[in-house]
Every structure is written in structure tokens, then in C-alpha cells.
Coordinates of C-alpha atoms in Angstrom, one line a residue:
X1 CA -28.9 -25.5 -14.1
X2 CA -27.4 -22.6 -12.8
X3 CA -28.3 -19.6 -10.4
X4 CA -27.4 -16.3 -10.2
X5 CA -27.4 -13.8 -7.1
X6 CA -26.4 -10.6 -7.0
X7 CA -24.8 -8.6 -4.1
X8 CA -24.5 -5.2 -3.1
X9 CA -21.2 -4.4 -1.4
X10 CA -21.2 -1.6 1.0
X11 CA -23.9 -2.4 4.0
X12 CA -24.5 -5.7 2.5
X13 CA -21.1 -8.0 1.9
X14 CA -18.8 -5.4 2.6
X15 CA -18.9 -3.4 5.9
X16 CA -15.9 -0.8 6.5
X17 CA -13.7 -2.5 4.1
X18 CA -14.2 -6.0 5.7
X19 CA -16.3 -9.0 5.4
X20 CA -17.0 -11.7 8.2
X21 CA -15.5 -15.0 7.8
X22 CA -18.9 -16.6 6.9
X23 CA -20.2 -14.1 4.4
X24 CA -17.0 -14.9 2.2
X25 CA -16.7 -19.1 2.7
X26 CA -20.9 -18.8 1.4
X27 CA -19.5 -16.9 -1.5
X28 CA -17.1 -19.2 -1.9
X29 CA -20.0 -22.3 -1.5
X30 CA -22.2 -20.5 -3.7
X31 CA -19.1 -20.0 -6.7
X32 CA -17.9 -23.8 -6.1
X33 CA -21.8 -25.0 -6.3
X34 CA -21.8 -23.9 -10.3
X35 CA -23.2 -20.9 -9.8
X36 CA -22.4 -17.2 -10.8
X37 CA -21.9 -14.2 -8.6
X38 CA -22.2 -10.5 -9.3
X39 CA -21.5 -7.9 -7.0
X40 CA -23.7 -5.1 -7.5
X41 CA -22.4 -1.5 -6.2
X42 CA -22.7 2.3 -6.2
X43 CA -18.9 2.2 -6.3
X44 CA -16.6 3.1 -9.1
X45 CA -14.6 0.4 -10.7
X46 CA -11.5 1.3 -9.1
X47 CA -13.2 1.6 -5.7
X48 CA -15.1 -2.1 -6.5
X49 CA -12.0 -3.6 -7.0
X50 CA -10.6 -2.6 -3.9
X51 CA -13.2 -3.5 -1.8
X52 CA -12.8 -6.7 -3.0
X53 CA -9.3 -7.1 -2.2
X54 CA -9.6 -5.3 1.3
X55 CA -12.5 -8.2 1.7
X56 CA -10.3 -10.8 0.8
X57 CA -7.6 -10.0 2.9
X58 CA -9.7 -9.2 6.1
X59 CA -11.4 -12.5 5.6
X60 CA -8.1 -14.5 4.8
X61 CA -9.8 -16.2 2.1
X62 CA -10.5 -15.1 -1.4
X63 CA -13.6 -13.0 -2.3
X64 CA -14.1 -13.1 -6.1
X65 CA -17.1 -12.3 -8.0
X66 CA -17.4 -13.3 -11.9
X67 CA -19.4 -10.2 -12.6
X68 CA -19.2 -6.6 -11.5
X69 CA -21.9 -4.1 -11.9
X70 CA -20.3 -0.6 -10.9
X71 CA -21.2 3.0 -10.6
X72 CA -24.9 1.9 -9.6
X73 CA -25.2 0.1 -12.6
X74 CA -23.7 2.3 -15.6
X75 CA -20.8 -0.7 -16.1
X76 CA -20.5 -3.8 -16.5
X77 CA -16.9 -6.2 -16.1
X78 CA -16.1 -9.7 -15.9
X79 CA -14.5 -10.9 -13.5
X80 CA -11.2 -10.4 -14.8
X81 CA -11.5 -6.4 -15.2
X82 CA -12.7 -6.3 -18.9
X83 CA -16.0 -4.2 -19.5
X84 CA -18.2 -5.5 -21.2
X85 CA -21.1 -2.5 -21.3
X86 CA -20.1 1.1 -20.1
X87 CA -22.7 4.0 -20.5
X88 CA -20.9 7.5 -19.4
X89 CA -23.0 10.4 -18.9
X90 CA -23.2 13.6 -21.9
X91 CA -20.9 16.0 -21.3
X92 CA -23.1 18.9 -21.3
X93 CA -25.0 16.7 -18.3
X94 CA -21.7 16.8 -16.4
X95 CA -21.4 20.4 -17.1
X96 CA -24.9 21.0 -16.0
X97 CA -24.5 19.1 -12.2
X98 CA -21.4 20.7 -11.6
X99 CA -22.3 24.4 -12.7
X100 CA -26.1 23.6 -10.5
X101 CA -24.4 22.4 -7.4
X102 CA -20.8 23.7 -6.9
X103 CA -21.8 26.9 -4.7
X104 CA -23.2 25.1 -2.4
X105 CA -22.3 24.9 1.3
X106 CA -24.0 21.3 2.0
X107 CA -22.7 18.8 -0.6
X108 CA -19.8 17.6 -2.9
X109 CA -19.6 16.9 -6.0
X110 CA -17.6 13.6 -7.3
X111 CA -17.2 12.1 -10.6
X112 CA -16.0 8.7 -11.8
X113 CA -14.5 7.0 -14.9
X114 CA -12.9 3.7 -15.6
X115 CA -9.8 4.3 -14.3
X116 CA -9.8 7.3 -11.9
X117 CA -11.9 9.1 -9.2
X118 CA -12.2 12.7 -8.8
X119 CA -13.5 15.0 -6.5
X120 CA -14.8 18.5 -8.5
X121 CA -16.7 20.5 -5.0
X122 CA -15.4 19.3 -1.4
X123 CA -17.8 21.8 0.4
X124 CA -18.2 18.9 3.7
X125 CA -14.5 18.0 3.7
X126 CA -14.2 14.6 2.0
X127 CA -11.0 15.1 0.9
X128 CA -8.1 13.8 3.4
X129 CA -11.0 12.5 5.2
X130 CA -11.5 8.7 6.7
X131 CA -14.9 8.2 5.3
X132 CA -15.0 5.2 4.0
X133 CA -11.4 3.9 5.2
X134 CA -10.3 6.0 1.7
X135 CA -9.0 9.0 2.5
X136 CA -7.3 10.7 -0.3
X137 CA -8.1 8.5 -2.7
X138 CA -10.2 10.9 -4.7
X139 CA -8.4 13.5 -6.3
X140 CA -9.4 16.9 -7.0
X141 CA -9.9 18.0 -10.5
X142 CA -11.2 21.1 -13.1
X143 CA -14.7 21.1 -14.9
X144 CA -13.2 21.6 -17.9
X145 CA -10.2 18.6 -17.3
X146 CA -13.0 16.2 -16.4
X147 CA -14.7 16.8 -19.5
X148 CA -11.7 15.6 -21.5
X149 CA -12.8 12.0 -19.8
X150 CA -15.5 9.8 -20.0
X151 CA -17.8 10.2 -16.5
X152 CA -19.4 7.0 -15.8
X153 CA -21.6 8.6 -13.0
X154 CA -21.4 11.3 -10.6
X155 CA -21.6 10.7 -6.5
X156 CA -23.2 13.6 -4.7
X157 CA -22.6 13.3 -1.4
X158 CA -25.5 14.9 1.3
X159 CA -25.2 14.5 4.9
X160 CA -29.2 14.9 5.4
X161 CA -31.3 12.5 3.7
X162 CA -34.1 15.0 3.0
X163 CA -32.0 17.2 1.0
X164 CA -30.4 14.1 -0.5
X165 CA -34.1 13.4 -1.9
X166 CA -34.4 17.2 -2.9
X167 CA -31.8 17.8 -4.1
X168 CA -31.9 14.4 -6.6
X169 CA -35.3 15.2 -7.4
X170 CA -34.0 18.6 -8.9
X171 CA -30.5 17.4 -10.2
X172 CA -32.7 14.8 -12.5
X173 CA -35.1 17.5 -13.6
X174 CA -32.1 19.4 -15.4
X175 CA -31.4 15.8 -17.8
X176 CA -34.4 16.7 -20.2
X177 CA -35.0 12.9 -19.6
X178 CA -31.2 11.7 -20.1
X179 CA -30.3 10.6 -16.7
X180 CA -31.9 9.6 -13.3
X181 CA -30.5 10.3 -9.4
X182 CA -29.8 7.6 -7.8
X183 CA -30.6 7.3 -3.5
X184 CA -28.3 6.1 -1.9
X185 CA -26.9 6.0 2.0
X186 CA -25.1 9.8 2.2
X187 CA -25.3 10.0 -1.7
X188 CA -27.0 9.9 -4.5
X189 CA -25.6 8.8 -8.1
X190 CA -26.0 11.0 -11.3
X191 CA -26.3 7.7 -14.4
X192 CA -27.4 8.0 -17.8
X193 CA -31.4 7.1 -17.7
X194 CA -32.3 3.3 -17.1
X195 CA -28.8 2.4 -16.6
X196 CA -29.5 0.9 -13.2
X197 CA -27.9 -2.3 -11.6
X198 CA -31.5 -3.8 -12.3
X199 CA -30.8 -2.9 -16.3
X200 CA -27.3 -3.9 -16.1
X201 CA -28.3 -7.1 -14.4
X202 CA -30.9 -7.9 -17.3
X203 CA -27.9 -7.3 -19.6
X204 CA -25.9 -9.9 -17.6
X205 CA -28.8 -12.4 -18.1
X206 CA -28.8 -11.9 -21.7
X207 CA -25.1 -12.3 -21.9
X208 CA -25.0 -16.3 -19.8
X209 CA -28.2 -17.2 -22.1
X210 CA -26.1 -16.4 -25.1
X211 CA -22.9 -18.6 -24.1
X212 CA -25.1 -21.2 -23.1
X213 CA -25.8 -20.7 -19.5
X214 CA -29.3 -22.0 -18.4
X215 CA -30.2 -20.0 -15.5
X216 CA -32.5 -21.5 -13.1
X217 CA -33.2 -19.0 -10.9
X218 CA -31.6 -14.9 -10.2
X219 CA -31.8 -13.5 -7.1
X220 CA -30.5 -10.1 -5.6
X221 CA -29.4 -9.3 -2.0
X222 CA -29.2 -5.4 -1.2
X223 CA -29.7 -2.4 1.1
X224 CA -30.4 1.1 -0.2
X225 CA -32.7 2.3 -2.4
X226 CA -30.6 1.9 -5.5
X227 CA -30.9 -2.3 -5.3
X228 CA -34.2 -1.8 -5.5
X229 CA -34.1 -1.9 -9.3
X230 CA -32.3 -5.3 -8.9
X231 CA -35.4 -6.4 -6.9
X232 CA -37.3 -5.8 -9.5
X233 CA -36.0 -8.1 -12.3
X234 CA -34.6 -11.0 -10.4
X235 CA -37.1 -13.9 -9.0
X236 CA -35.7 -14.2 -5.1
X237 CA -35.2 -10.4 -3.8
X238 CA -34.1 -10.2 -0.6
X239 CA -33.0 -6.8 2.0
X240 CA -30.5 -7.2 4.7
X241 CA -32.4 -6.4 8.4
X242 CA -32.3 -3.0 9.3
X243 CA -32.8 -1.9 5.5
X244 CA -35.0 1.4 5.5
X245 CA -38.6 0.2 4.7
X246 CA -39.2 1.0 1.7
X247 CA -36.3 -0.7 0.2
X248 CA -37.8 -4.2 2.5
X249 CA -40.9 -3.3 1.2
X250 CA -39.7 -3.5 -2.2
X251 CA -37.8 -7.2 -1.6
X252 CA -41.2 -8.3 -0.8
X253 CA -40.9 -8.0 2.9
X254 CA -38.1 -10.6 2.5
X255 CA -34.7 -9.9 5.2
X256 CA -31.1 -11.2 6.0
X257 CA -29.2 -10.9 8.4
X258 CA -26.4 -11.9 6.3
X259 CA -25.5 -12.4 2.7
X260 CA -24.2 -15.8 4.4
X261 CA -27.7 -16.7 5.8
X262 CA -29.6 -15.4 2.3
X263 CA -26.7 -17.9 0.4
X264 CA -27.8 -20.7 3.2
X265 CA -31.3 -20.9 2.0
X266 CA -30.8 -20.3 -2.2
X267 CA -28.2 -23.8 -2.0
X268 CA -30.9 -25.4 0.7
X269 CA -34.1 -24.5 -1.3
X270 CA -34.0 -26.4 -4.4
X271 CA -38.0 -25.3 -5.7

């Protein structure tokens, strides 16, 4: 029989573009032992990809995943790149965000597709900055040029969390329904309604049951608030310490202080 766990990157495997040595050999332990691994972030696909390969070569050993969930949850690849489920936002959503938020002083406004990352309101300097370890790597772009792509989801980035909460609380008001905002740390993430990691993991599930894959058990590692849809379809959820409390509360009370540890007792816990 075989398990599942999903991982967040940033604050959970992945911290400042590295991994410890012991986070990646588990991954490794848990891949080898038969079972499948899904990394579960915010990040666009470009920026997933390269998190994996800054992880890999700060640990000196490969860090692979067979499933990636990106832009908090709108796409799904294998592990070779291919997507498999992709749910971009409406134009006239995209439209709407940008037109609501671009005069303000207090956020910026990104955007994401499959294969670019853009940057449409750089009101708190991200641009050229090291946030991240990534400076430069979005590139600034036109309403109306963005609209001639695909947007898998939309980063806003707020420095203070209660305007974060605000702010998404507002932003999803203008969707008639459509789309949610996302919280997460110093963002939160514009998706097309219900297409969390959580929905995107159940898609995942229903994808190894139909090439045959018994799973066993699923479980989910994570630390903002948008794993906690993850939490709430897999059967072992599970925060990393230091987690704000409502995102441990919603694990069940359950911490890590590593994915390494939280890997250590799925392999050693057999019931």
C-alpha cells in the first residue's frame, strides 16, 4: 500500500532557497519507501521549479517530488513538468484586481501563468529587490498584455497582515462568487473559487486511484493559512512549530519541527 504526503515549500521544506541535509535524505526515504510526494506551494510553476533545484543543489543531493501543486493550488504537474489540471482566473476578474488595487501606496500587484511571472503595481519596491533570493525575476508588464495570457493566480503582496486580511476580504467580494483570496505570509493569492491545494490534492487522489494506486494513508505538512485546506482532506495533518495558531489549530494541534521529523514518524507508525 502506498502513502502520500504533501509538503509546502516556503517555511516548510524550503527556507531561503535551501533545505537542510536531513529534510531532503527523508524525502528521499519517503520516495524510495514506495511512496508519493507532492509539494504543495503558493509559488508559480516557474518559481516551484526553481526552488526545487536551488534545494537540490544546497542540499547536494536531489530533491524531487512526483507531484506539484502550484499557484496555491490552481495547477497541477507531474513530476516531469506536464500539467495535468490548470484553472486560470476570468479575464474580467483580472481586470477587476488590478483596476481595484493599482493606486494604492501599500501593496503590489503580481500575476502568474505557466510559463512567466509578472509584476502589474510595484508600489513597496519588489522589483530589483532580494526578497525571496529572486530579485528581478518578475518582470513588469501592461493590463491589457497580461490579458492576452492565461493568469493562473494573482500574488498580492502586503507588508501588514491586517490589511493583508482586509484587503482579501474585499478583493474576494468583487468575484460575484468566482474566486477566493488566499492568506498567506506577506501575500495573499487571487484563484478561481475552490481551487485550493486541498481541491487539487483530492484531484491528485483521484488520479493514483485510477492508475491503480492503493493509497493507504495521505497526509499534509504546512505553515500558513493557505495549507489549511490540505488539512482538511488528508488523514495525518500536521503544522511545522512556530506556525500561527490558527493554522496548528487547524492540523489538529499536531507540530514539526521538521518535514524530516514529520517523515520520521509516517515510515515509523505503521497503524
Amino acid at each position: 500500500m502506498t502513502r502520500l504526503l504533501a509538503t509546502d515549500l516556503d517555511g516548510t521544506l524550503v527556507r531561503r532557497r535551501t533545505v537542510t541535509r536531513e529534510d531532503a535524505e527523508a524525502v528521499i526515504r519517503w520516495r524510495e519507501a514506495g511512496n508519493v510526494l507532492a509539494v504543495a506551494t503558493g509559488r508559480s510553476v516557474s518559481l516551484a521549479r526553481l526552488a526545487l533545484a536551488d534545494a537540490s543543489e544546497a542540499a547536494g543531493v536531489p530533491v524531487e517530488a512526483d507531484y506539484i501543486v502550484c499557484a496555491s493550488g490552481t495547477t497541477l504537474l507531474d513530476g516531469a513538468g506536464t500539467v495535468l489540471r490548470t484553472h486560470p482566473l476570468p479575464a474580467d476578474v483580472v481586470r477587476t484586481v488590478t483596476e481595484l488595487l493599482a493606486e494604492r501606496d501599500d501593496c503590489d500587484i503580481l500575476a502568474t501563468t505557466l510559463d512567466g511571472d509578472y509584476i502589474l503595481h510595484d508600489a513597496l519596491g519588489l522589483t530589483g529587490s532580494k526578497e525571496a533570493g529572486i530579485p528581478n525575476h518578475f518582470k513588469p508588464i501592461d493590463l491589457e498584455a497580461l490579458l492576452e495570457h492565461d493568469v493562473t493566480h494573482m500574488p498580492v503582496r502586503v507588508l501588514d497582515p491586517d490589511l493583508a486580511d482586509a484587503l482579501a476580504a474585499q478583493v474576494a467580494g468583487t468575484g460575484e462568487g468566482r474566486i477566493d483570496a488566499i492568506r498567506s505570509h506577506g501575500f495573499f493569492d487571487v484563484i478561481a473559487a475552490g481551487r485550493t491545494k486541498g481541491d487539487a490534492l483530492r484531484v491528485l487522489e483521484a488520479l493514483l486511484v485510477e492508475s491503480g494506486t492503493s493509497l493507504e494513508l495521505t497526509a499534509a505538512v504546512g505553515d500558513s493559512w493557505n495549507d489549511v485546506p490540505m488539512f482538511e482532506v488528508v488523514d495525518r495533518p500536521c503544522a511545522m512549530a512556530g506556525s500561527p495558531d490558527d493554522v496548528v489549530a487547524a492540523a489538529g494541534g499536531t507540530t514539526t519541527p521538521s518535514v524530516a521529523a514529520f517523515i520520521e514518524s509516517l515510515l515509523t507508525d505503521r497503524g
